[in-house]
Amino acid sequence: MAMVEYEGKQFDVDEDGFLLNFEQWCPEWVDFVKESEGIKEITEEHQKVIDFLQDYYKKNGIAPMVRILSKVTGFKLKHIYELFPSGPGKGACKMAGLPKPTGCV
Amino acid sequence: MAFISSGYNPDKPMENRITDIGPRDFNEFLPPVIKKNFGKWAYHEILEPGVLMHKAESGDEVYTVRCGGCRLMSTEHIREITEIADKHCDGYLRFTTRNNIEFMVDSKDKIEPLKEDLLSRKGPGGDYKFPIGGTGACITNIVHTQGWIHCHTPATDASGTVKATMDELFEEFTNMRLPAILRISMACCLNMCGAVHCSDLAILGIHRKPPMIDHEYIDNLCEIPLAVASCPVAAIRPSKAEIVAESGEKKTVKTVAIKNERCMFCGNCYTMCPSLPLADQEGDGIALMVGGKISNRISAPKFSKVVVAFIPNEPPRWPTMTKTIRKIVDAYAKNANKYERLGDWAERIGWEKFFEVCDIPFTEHVIDDFRDPAYYTWRQSTNFKWTHGVEDFANIKK
């Protein structure tokens, strides 16, 4: 388990760079991760995806299925990949502070 | 070693990025004789174990020498394979769907030097690097999985069990003396990656203990509803627990509760949730399944059925497992009719007879108890033979 520091904040992360504790999420986290996920600047669209993922996770305790993410945000999967080059799981969920996707991935 | 860039620019990750180009077209790698006669083959013969001849309508012939591969290979080994292909087959070769290696030559006189070369190559421990065989009514390569080499959910090892089994059955790889082909597959947990559910004989890693719950971290690392929904027998439910954290702090956390008497140790929940590990040295082991097939030849495809509920893990050679497999293979080879796959044979003689002939004890674990379809696996008939299997069953009922 590693600890990273960014702009005075401390984050516990795993070897894939996912937050170990959703509670530790803060806007600085997004700023810290974006570079490693190939994102130059956080646009309104990025924020919309992150906000929805967090709302859904808080409400349901799981990350949404890709179709739900697309349907609610109105972004097609192609567009989500344009926003988050590593995809909705490794990119968007990581930035939103959600747990690492599991299963046969 | 110091970092050497491939030309990828981490500051501009999407620049010059090539995607969605798919695999190379197989036509690029066809040997000339295959390319020329593609779709125009007349017939084929198995000349000897491991050597095939295909005759084309044009009269062309292609000879294929099949040799065993260990599947888990170093680049050094692959280079040696390409070196052989360069020397004998103009640089062409292929791998089969059971991970054997096939070298193809276009005339008969090229076979002997190729075979001689292949059999002369041995590893430092004396093992054949390229044993020739795997054709006809034999035991060809074992389709297997990752095991302790790379996976995080295994209940046994893949490469180790496979090596032990193939050593035991090596004679059957280099001969064609069985009633029909006997496919052996191996999966290290009941995710069953590969072909264990449809093989004549299957080696399957199983657990026998319920998961441990890491209450402190489960809510952080897992999406709890997924863990709940992953359970085929609904043994998991969400709950709250009061715990003392590693730091000594007392707190109430969201977690799950597992009904141990419902759990059958499938490990699905661990796949979904890292805080529910269940691997255990004494608990884990191997179940053997038999009688599956995929082909439609004579009888329809079948699933394999569990006949041995548990064999302990005995690395590095798994002697109990290999001995049991040997017993089943010998009983099948001795008793089945020509062309009869193991499942066809067991169904013809009756499963109670199968247990008797193979000298395997019948246990209650083998009786299906999973949901409604279990009923269809019980005997709704007075048709049966008095055998050890039936006596074992009577003893279970007592």
XYZ file of C-alpha atoms in Angstrom:
503
model
C 0.000 0.000 0.000
C 1.459 3.321 -1.023
C 0.778 6.849 0.023
C 0.986 9.744 -2.429
C 0.978 13.416 -1.661
C -0.334 16.131 -3.941
C -0.910 19.790 -3.113
C -0.829 19.125 0.576
C -3.320 16.245 0.411
C -2.495 12.627 1.121
C -3.989 9.682 -0.726
C -3.700 5.930 -0.062
C -3.455 4.171 -3.399
C -2.897 0.639 -4.667
C -0.367 -0.521 -7.259
C -2.730 0.435 -10.106
C -3.203 3.927 -8.770
C -6.780 3.502 -7.531
C -7.836 5.262 -4.341
C -8.106 2.791 -1.459
C -10.731 4.877 0.284
C -13.572 6.682 -1.472
C -13.738 9.103 1.484
C -10.305 10.447 0.593
C -11.530 11.722 -2.759
C -11.277 15.468 -3.345
C -10.968 17.667 -6.466
C -7.166 17.603 -6.104
C -7.279 13.847 -6.729
C -8.706 14.400 -10.212
C -5.987 16.912 -10.919
C -3.346 14.490 -9.693
C -4.558 11.510 -11.742
C -5.432 13.198 -15.009
C -1.931 13.185 -16.405
C -1.371 9.467 -15.899
C -4.714 8.892 -17.644
C -3.720 10.958 -20.673
C -5.994 13.922 -19.986
C -4.750 17.474 -20.487
C -7.560 19.420 -18.950
C -10.728 18.555 -17.065
C -13.635 19.840 -19.112
C -17.276 20.149 -18.135
C -17.921 16.834 -19.868
C -15.248 15.094 -17.815
C -16.774 16.569 -14.685
C -20.239 15.410 -15.701
C -19.037 11.796 -15.998
C -17.147 11.973 -12.690
C -20.104 13.535 -10.888
C -22.506 10.935 -12.204
C -20.197 8.041 -11.270
C -19.906 9.389 -7.736
C -23.627 9.962 -7.350
C -24.394 6.500 -8.641
C -21.798 4.897 -6.381
C -23.049 6.738 -3.298
C -26.632 5.782 -4.069
C -26.165 2.177 -5.201
C -22.836 0.992 -3.828
C -21.667 -0.088 -7.273
C -20.296 1.533 -10.387
C -22.911 1.860 -13.143
C -22.936 -0.438 -16.144
C -21.485 1.193 -19.251
C -24.915 1.431 -20.863
C -26.288 3.271 -17.859
C -23.351 5.662 -17.881
C -23.964 6.349 -21.579
C -27.690 6.720 -21.224
C -27.622 9.100 -18.283
C -24.744 11.302 -19.401
C -25.780 11.150 -23.052
C -22.201 10.318 -24.081
C -21.735 7.389 -26.442
C -19.009 4.908 -25.472
C -16.836 6.329 -28.246
C -17.110 9.774 -26.719
C -16.349 8.438 -23.238
C -13.133 6.991 -24.655
C -12.347 10.359 -26.222
C -12.763 11.961 -22.813
C -11.001 9.181 -20.889
C -8.519 7.392 -23.180
C -8.156 4.448 -20.768
C -11.899 3.918 -20.792
C -14.728 4.224 -18.274
C -13.241 1.694 -15.835
C -9.558 2.412 -15.602
C -9.925 6.099 -16.464
C -13.203 7.563 -15.250
C -13.785 5.324 -12.208
C -10.228 5.872 -11.021
C -10.617 9.634 -11.257
C -13.978 9.507 -9.520
C -12.376 7.619 -6.635
C -14.445 4.463 -7.084
C -13.020 1.038 -6.170
C -11.004 -0.801 -8.792
C -13.138 -2.830 -11.233
C -13.048 -6.557 -10.430
C -13.915 -9.801 -12.150
C -12.271 -11.231 -15.260
C -11.115 -7.911 -16.691
C 18.466 -1.762 -17.355
C 17.943 1.812 -18.079
C 14.749 2.948 -19.747
C 14.708 2.674 -23.543
C 11.861 4.464 -25.312
C 9.968 2.758 -28.127
C 9.131 6.170 -29.561
C 5.923 6.473 -27.542
C 5.518 9.973 -26.122
C 3.876 9.923 -22.673
C 3.179 13.650 -22.943
C 1.060 13.090 -26.037
C -0.365 9.604 -25.505
C -2.874 9.792 -28.346
C -0.373 11.027 -30.941
C 0.580 8.499 -33.672
C -1.566 5.941 -31.879
C -2.528 2.971 -34.016
C -5.635 1.038 -32.943
C -8.220 -1.461 -34.164
C -5.973 -3.032 -36.751
C -6.775 -6.562 -35.571
C -4.578 -9.631 -35.987
C -2.492 -10.259 -39.092
C -4.287 -12.033 -41.929
C -3.540 -15.757 -41.671
C -2.997 -15.908 -45.443
C 0.281 -14.097 -44.967
C 1.692 -17.058 -43.083
C 0.466 -20.016 -45.113
C 3.151 -22.330 -46.491
C 3.111 -22.172 -50.332
C 1.708 -25.702 -50.697
C -1.170 -24.892 -48.320
C -1.890 -21.608 -50.068
C -1.929 -23.250 -53.485
C -4.333 -26.017 -52.431
C -6.491 -24.017 -50.029
C -10.010 -25.487 -50.029
C -9.024 -28.248 -52.453
C -7.992 -31.089 -50.200
C -9.069 -34.574 -51.258
C -8.287 -36.778 -48.272
C -5.827 -37.312 -45.460
C -4.063 -40.168 -43.719
C -2.321 -40.609 -40.401
C 0.965 -42.213 -41.448
C 2.143 -42.880 -37.915
C 1.581 -41.285 -34.489
C 2.199 -37.576 -34.938
C 2.545 -37.583 -38.720
C -0.276 -36.672 -41.101
C -0.463 -36.577 -44.884
C -2.990 -34.450 -46.746
C -3.537 -35.090 -50.458
C -4.834 -32.261 -52.611
C -6.982 -32.590 -55.730
C -3.959 -31.375 -57.693
C -1.943 -34.335 -56.405
C 0.132 -32.189 -54.081
C 0.909 -33.633 -50.696
C 1.643 -31.959 -47.425
C 3.098 -33.825 -44.480
C 2.484 -32.553 -40.987
C 4.564 -33.498 -37.981
C 2.796 -32.676 -34.733
C 4.738 -32.355 -31.513
C 3.808 -31.592 -27.969
C 4.165 -28.077 -26.625
C 4.280 -27.068 -23.001
C 2.107 -23.988 -23.782
C 3.968 -21.899 -21.199
C 7.047 -21.123 -23.268
C 10.047 -18.836 -23.165
C 11.028 -16.755 -26.176
C 14.169 -18.864 -26.250
C 12.009 -21.934 -26.827
C 9.952 -20.161 -29.495
C 13.181 -19.148 -31.228
C 14.207 -22.786 -31.233
C 10.836 -23.657 -32.821
C 11.391 -21.043 -35.525
C 14.930 -22.305 -36.041
C 13.523 -25.787 -36.742
C 10.946 -24.280 -39.074
C 13.678 -22.359 -40.903
C 15.765 -25.456 -41.280
C 13.091 -27.876 -42.479
C 9.904 -26.010 -43.441
C 11.032 -22.754 -45.144
C 10.165 -20.852 -41.989
C 6.514 -21.900 -41.720
C 4.830 -23.498 -38.722
C 1.567 -23.461 -36.828
C 0.110 -24.120 -33.396
C -2.965 -26.301 -32.904
C -6.047 -25.544 -30.825
C -4.576 -27.756 -28.104
C -1.271 -25.891 -28.159
C 0.697 -28.528 -29.994
C 3.199 -27.422 -32.618
C 2.855 -28.533 -36.242
C 5.677 -28.478 -38.761
C 4.637 -28.955 -42.385
C 6.800 -30.209 -45.255
C 5.846 -30.811 -48.877
C 7.585 -34.095 -49.609
C 7.920 -37.425 -47.895
C 11.717 -37.502 -47.793
C 11.777 -34.378 -45.651
C 9.910 -36.081 -42.792
C 12.655 -38.335 -41.479
C 15.293 -35.600 -41.034
C 12.676 -33.394 -39.382
C 11.578 -36.147 -36.996
C 15.139 -37.045 -36.166
C 15.952 -33.408 -35.449
C 12.855 -32.952 -33.253
C 13.491 -36.086 -31.178
C 17.179 -35.272 -30.740
C 16.349 -32.044 -28.915
C 16.115 -32.528 -25.163
C 15.974 -30.221 -22.209
C 18.703 -30.100 -19.559
C 16.636 -32.466 -17.362
C 16.348 -35.040 -20.144
C 12.778 -34.198 -21.205
C 11.821 -34.180 -24.880
C 11.526 -30.638 -26.147
C 9.465 -31.737 -29.130
C 7.887 -35.168 -28.546
C 6.074 -36.326 -31.674
C 2.492 -37.543 -31.363
C -0.965 -36.317 -30.531
C -2.805 -37.721 -33.556
C -5.584 -40.262 -33.896
C -7.006 -42.187 -30.940
C -4.527 -40.921 -28.403
C -4.221 -38.553 -25.484
C -3.043 -35.309 -26.989
C -2.016 -32.149 -25.209
C -3.850 -31.005 -22.079
C -5.731 -27.723 -22.416
C -4.924 -25.873 -19.204
C -4.900 -22.554 -17.406
C -2.653 -20.280 -15.387
C -2.550 -21.786 -11.906
C -0.033 -20.518 -9.414
C 2.027 -19.029 -12.246
C -0.155 -15.998 -12.763
C -3.786 -16.161 -11.541
C -5.150 -14.973 -8.193
C -8.131 -17.320 -7.775
C -6.646 -20.805 -8.386
C -7.222 -23.758 -6.073
C -4.395 -25.735 -7.623
C -1.561 -25.363 -10.069
C -1.976 -25.800 -13.813
C 1.482 -26.327 -15.318
C 2.509 -28.653 -12.482
C -0.527 -30.938 -12.596
C -0.378 -31.024 -16.391
C 3.291 -31.984 -16.469
C 2.697 -34.728 -13.887
C -0.284 -36.070 -15.852
C 1.419 -35.970 -19.239
C 4.478 -37.745 -17.824
C 2.182 -40.486 -16.518
C 0.340 -40.753 -19.858
C 3.253 -40.019 -22.223
C 2.911 -43.422 -23.918
C -0.617 -42.535 -24.929
C 0.607 -39.328 -26.588
C 3.057 -41.167 -28.807
C 0.712 -44.078 -29.604
C -2.750 -44.474 -31.088
C -4.108 -47.450 -29.192
C -7.150 -46.064 -27.379
C -10.740 -46.752 -28.478
C -11.119 -43.063 -29.431
C -9.468 -39.772 -28.665
C -9.337 -38.960 -24.968
C -9.247 -35.243 -24.311
C -7.850 -34.179 -20.959
C -8.282 -30.601 -19.773
C -7.297 -28.756 -16.660
C -8.686 -25.661 -14.953
C -7.317 -24.341 -11.695
C -10.667 -23.058 -10.352
C -14.259 -23.603 -11.298
C -14.330 -20.548 -13.483
C -13.353 -23.385 -15.841
C -11.323 -21.347 -18.310
C -10.737 -23.711 -21.181
C -12.443 -27.026 -21.787
C -12.887 -28.929 -18.513
C -16.685 -28.887 -18.756
C -16.595 -30.693 -22.100
C -13.592 -33.025 -21.914
C -13.332 -36.786 -21.617
C -11.321 -36.293 -18.469
C -11.039 -33.048 -16.580
C -8.864 -31.891 -13.707
C -10.489 -29.104 -11.736
C -9.177 -27.090 -8.799
C -11.702 -26.756 -5.956
C -11.842 -25.130 -2.520
C -13.397 -26.653 0.597
C -13.525 -23.704 2.963
C -15.628 -20.534 2.934
C -13.975 -17.163 2.330
C -12.379 -15.118 5.080
C -13.882 -11.644 5.364
C -11.595 -8.656 5.636
C -14.154 -6.409 7.342
C -11.875 -3.420 7.650
C -11.246 -2.958 3.955
C -14.233 -4.605 2.264
C -16.327 -1.455 1.864
C -13.366 0.452 0.441
C -12.180 -2.185 -1.984
C -15.441 -3.805 -3.060
C -18.749 -2.917 -4.546
C -20.717 -4.867 -1.955
C -23.861 -5.448 -4.087
C -21.674 -7.153 -6.677
C -20.277 -9.528 -4.072
C -23.819 -10.312 -2.922
C -25.001 -10.929 -6.474
C -21.989 -13.077 -7.343
C -23.102 -15.891 -5.052
C -24.922 -18.750 -6.826
C -26.467 -19.994 -3.572
C -27.227 -16.619 -1.992
C -25.000 -17.264 1.019
C -23.849 -13.638 1.104
C -25.857 -10.763 2.478
C -24.910 -7.176 3.213
C -24.430 -6.384 6.883
C -22.716 -4.067 9.336
C -19.962 -5.057 11.719
C -18.226 -3.462 14.647
C -14.526 -3.929 14.317
C -11.274 -2.830 15.849
C -9.188 -1.442 13.001
C -5.476 -2.132 12.574
C -4.869 1.279 14.072
C -6.743 0.226 17.221
C -9.692 2.464 16.434
C -13.180 1.048 17.064
C -15.686 1.602 14.284
C -18.772 0.291 12.552
C -18.266 -0.654 8.935
C -20.397 -1.817 6.052
C -19.501 -5.377 5.203
C -21.023 -8.720 4.244
C -22.059 -11.770 6.233
C -21.634 -15.260 4.795
C -23.763 -18.218 5.823
C -21.081 -20.874 5.956
C -23.582 -23.735 5.782
C -24.838 -22.393 2.443
C -21.425 -21.659 0.966
C -20.048 -24.224 -1.476
C -16.665 -22.510 -1.891
C -16.936 -21.531 -5.556
C -14.859 -18.404 -5.005
C -17.028 -16.204 -7.252
C -17.274 -13.581 -4.527
C -13.489 -13.357 -4.318
C -13.390 -12.746 -8.066
C -15.649 -9.754 -7.517
C -14.258 -8.648 -4.168
C -10.591 -8.757 -3.100
C -11.561 -8.763 0.596
C -12.984 -12.294 0.491
C -9.968 -14.582 -0.084
C -10.519 -18.315 0.332
C -7.430 -20.172 -0.902
C -6.249 -22.656 1.706
C -3.393 -25.094 1.663
C -5.179 -28.089 3.175
C -8.652 -27.190 1.989
C -7.828 -26.789 -1.680
C -7.449 -29.658 -4.076
C -8.689 -31.288 -7.209
C -11.936 -32.782 -8.465
C -11.935 -35.125 -11.447
C -14.682 -35.023 -14.049
C -15.190 -37.431 -16.940
C -17.346 -38.064 -19.970
C -17.607 -34.752 -21.794
C -17.143 -34.211 -25.506
C -17.674 -31.411 -28.014
C -17.952 -33.255 -31.295
C -21.250 -34.355 -32.737
C -19.859 -37.693 -33.846
C -22.519 -40.425 -33.241
C -23.730 -38.939 -29.946
C -24.452 -35.301 -29.185
C -21.942 -33.178 -27.262
C -21.899 -33.863 -23.510
C -20.847 -32.123 -20.347
C -18.296 -33.881 -18.182
C -19.530 -35.201 -14.819
C -17.831 -35.176 -11.435
C -16.673 -38.651 -10.411
C -13.960 -37.897 -7.864
C -15.030 -35.135 -5.498
C -11.651 -34.414 -3.928
C -7.980 -35.248 -4.299
C -5.555 -33.256 -2.157
C -2.963 -30.983 -3.705
C 0.342 -32.828 -3.615
C 2.908 -30.648 -5.337
C 5.143 -31.085 -7.174
C 3.982 -34.401 -8.695
C 0.351 -34.899 -7.550
C 0.767 -38.727 -7.215
C -2.794 -39.493 -6.047
C -4.250 -37.505 -8.916
C -2.077 -39.096 -11.598
C -2.742 -42.557 -10.191
C -6.514 -41.996 -10.300
C -6.314 -40.644 -13.852
C -4.253 -43.647 -14.877
C -6.910 -45.973 -13.390
C -9.689 -44.290 -15.355
C -7.715 -44.244 -18.616
C -6.739 -47.911 -18.264
C -10.299 -49.016 -17.478
C -11.576 -47.072 -20.496
C -8.854 -48.365 -22.828
C -9.537 -51.938 -21.777
C -13.325 -51.919 -21.835
C -14.656 -49.412 -24.359
C -15.616 -50.297 -27.926
C -13.886 -48.826 -30.943
C -14.869 -45.195 -31.604
C -16.498 -44.974 -28.179
C -15.571 -41.794 -26.318
C -15.249 -42.096 -22.552
C -18.670 -40.519 -21.987
C -20.300 -42.801 -24.563
C -18.748 -45.808 -22.832
C -19.813 -44.746 -19.330
C -23.362 -44.083 -20.491
C -23.584 -47.447 -22.285
C -22.376 -49.515 -19.340
C -24.155 -47.285 -16.814
C -22.502 -44.944 -14.347
C -22.815 -47.448 -11.466
C -20.765 -49.837 -13.566
C -18.304 -47.091 -14.442
C -17.547 -46.565 -10.749
C -17.053 -50.312 -10.313
C -14.849 -50.814 -13.360
C -12.687 -47.788 -12.560
C -12.573 -48.772 -8.892
C -13.576 -45.292 -7.745
C -15.646 -44.942 -4.554
C -19.029 -43.305 -5.101
C -19.636 -40.524 -2.592
C -22.553 -38.251 -1.765
C -20.619 -35.274 -3.173
C -21.161 -36.619 -6.654
C -24.966 -36.444 -6.375
C -26.219 -33.208 -7.905
C -28.005 -30.879 -5.475
C -27.942 -27.584 -7.373
C -31.429 -26.178 -7.932
C -34.293 -27.782 -9.867
C -32.211 -29.408 -12.611
C -30.516 -31.620 -9.996
C -33.687 -33.748 -10.041
C -33.063 -34.783 -13.646
C -29.704 -36.276 -12.713
C -31.286 -38.725 -10.253
C -32.509 -42.125 -11.382
C -36.207 -42.117 -12.201
C -36.162 -45.751 -13.214
C -35.790 -49.251 -11.843
C -33.128 -49.931 -14.485
C -29.823 -50.484 -12.763
C -27.132 -53.078 -12.101
C -25.947 -54.285 -8.706
C -22.424 -52.884 -8.434
C -20.073 -51.342 -5.893
C -21.398 -47.987 -7.000
C -24.922 -48.956 -6.019
C -23.713 -50.375 -2.696
C -21.798 -47.191 -1.983
C -24.963 -45.247 -2.686
C -26.995 -47.508 -0.390
C -24.463 -46.891 2.354
C -24.770 -43.139 1.883
C -28.554 -43.397 2.281
C -28.131 -45.310 5.546
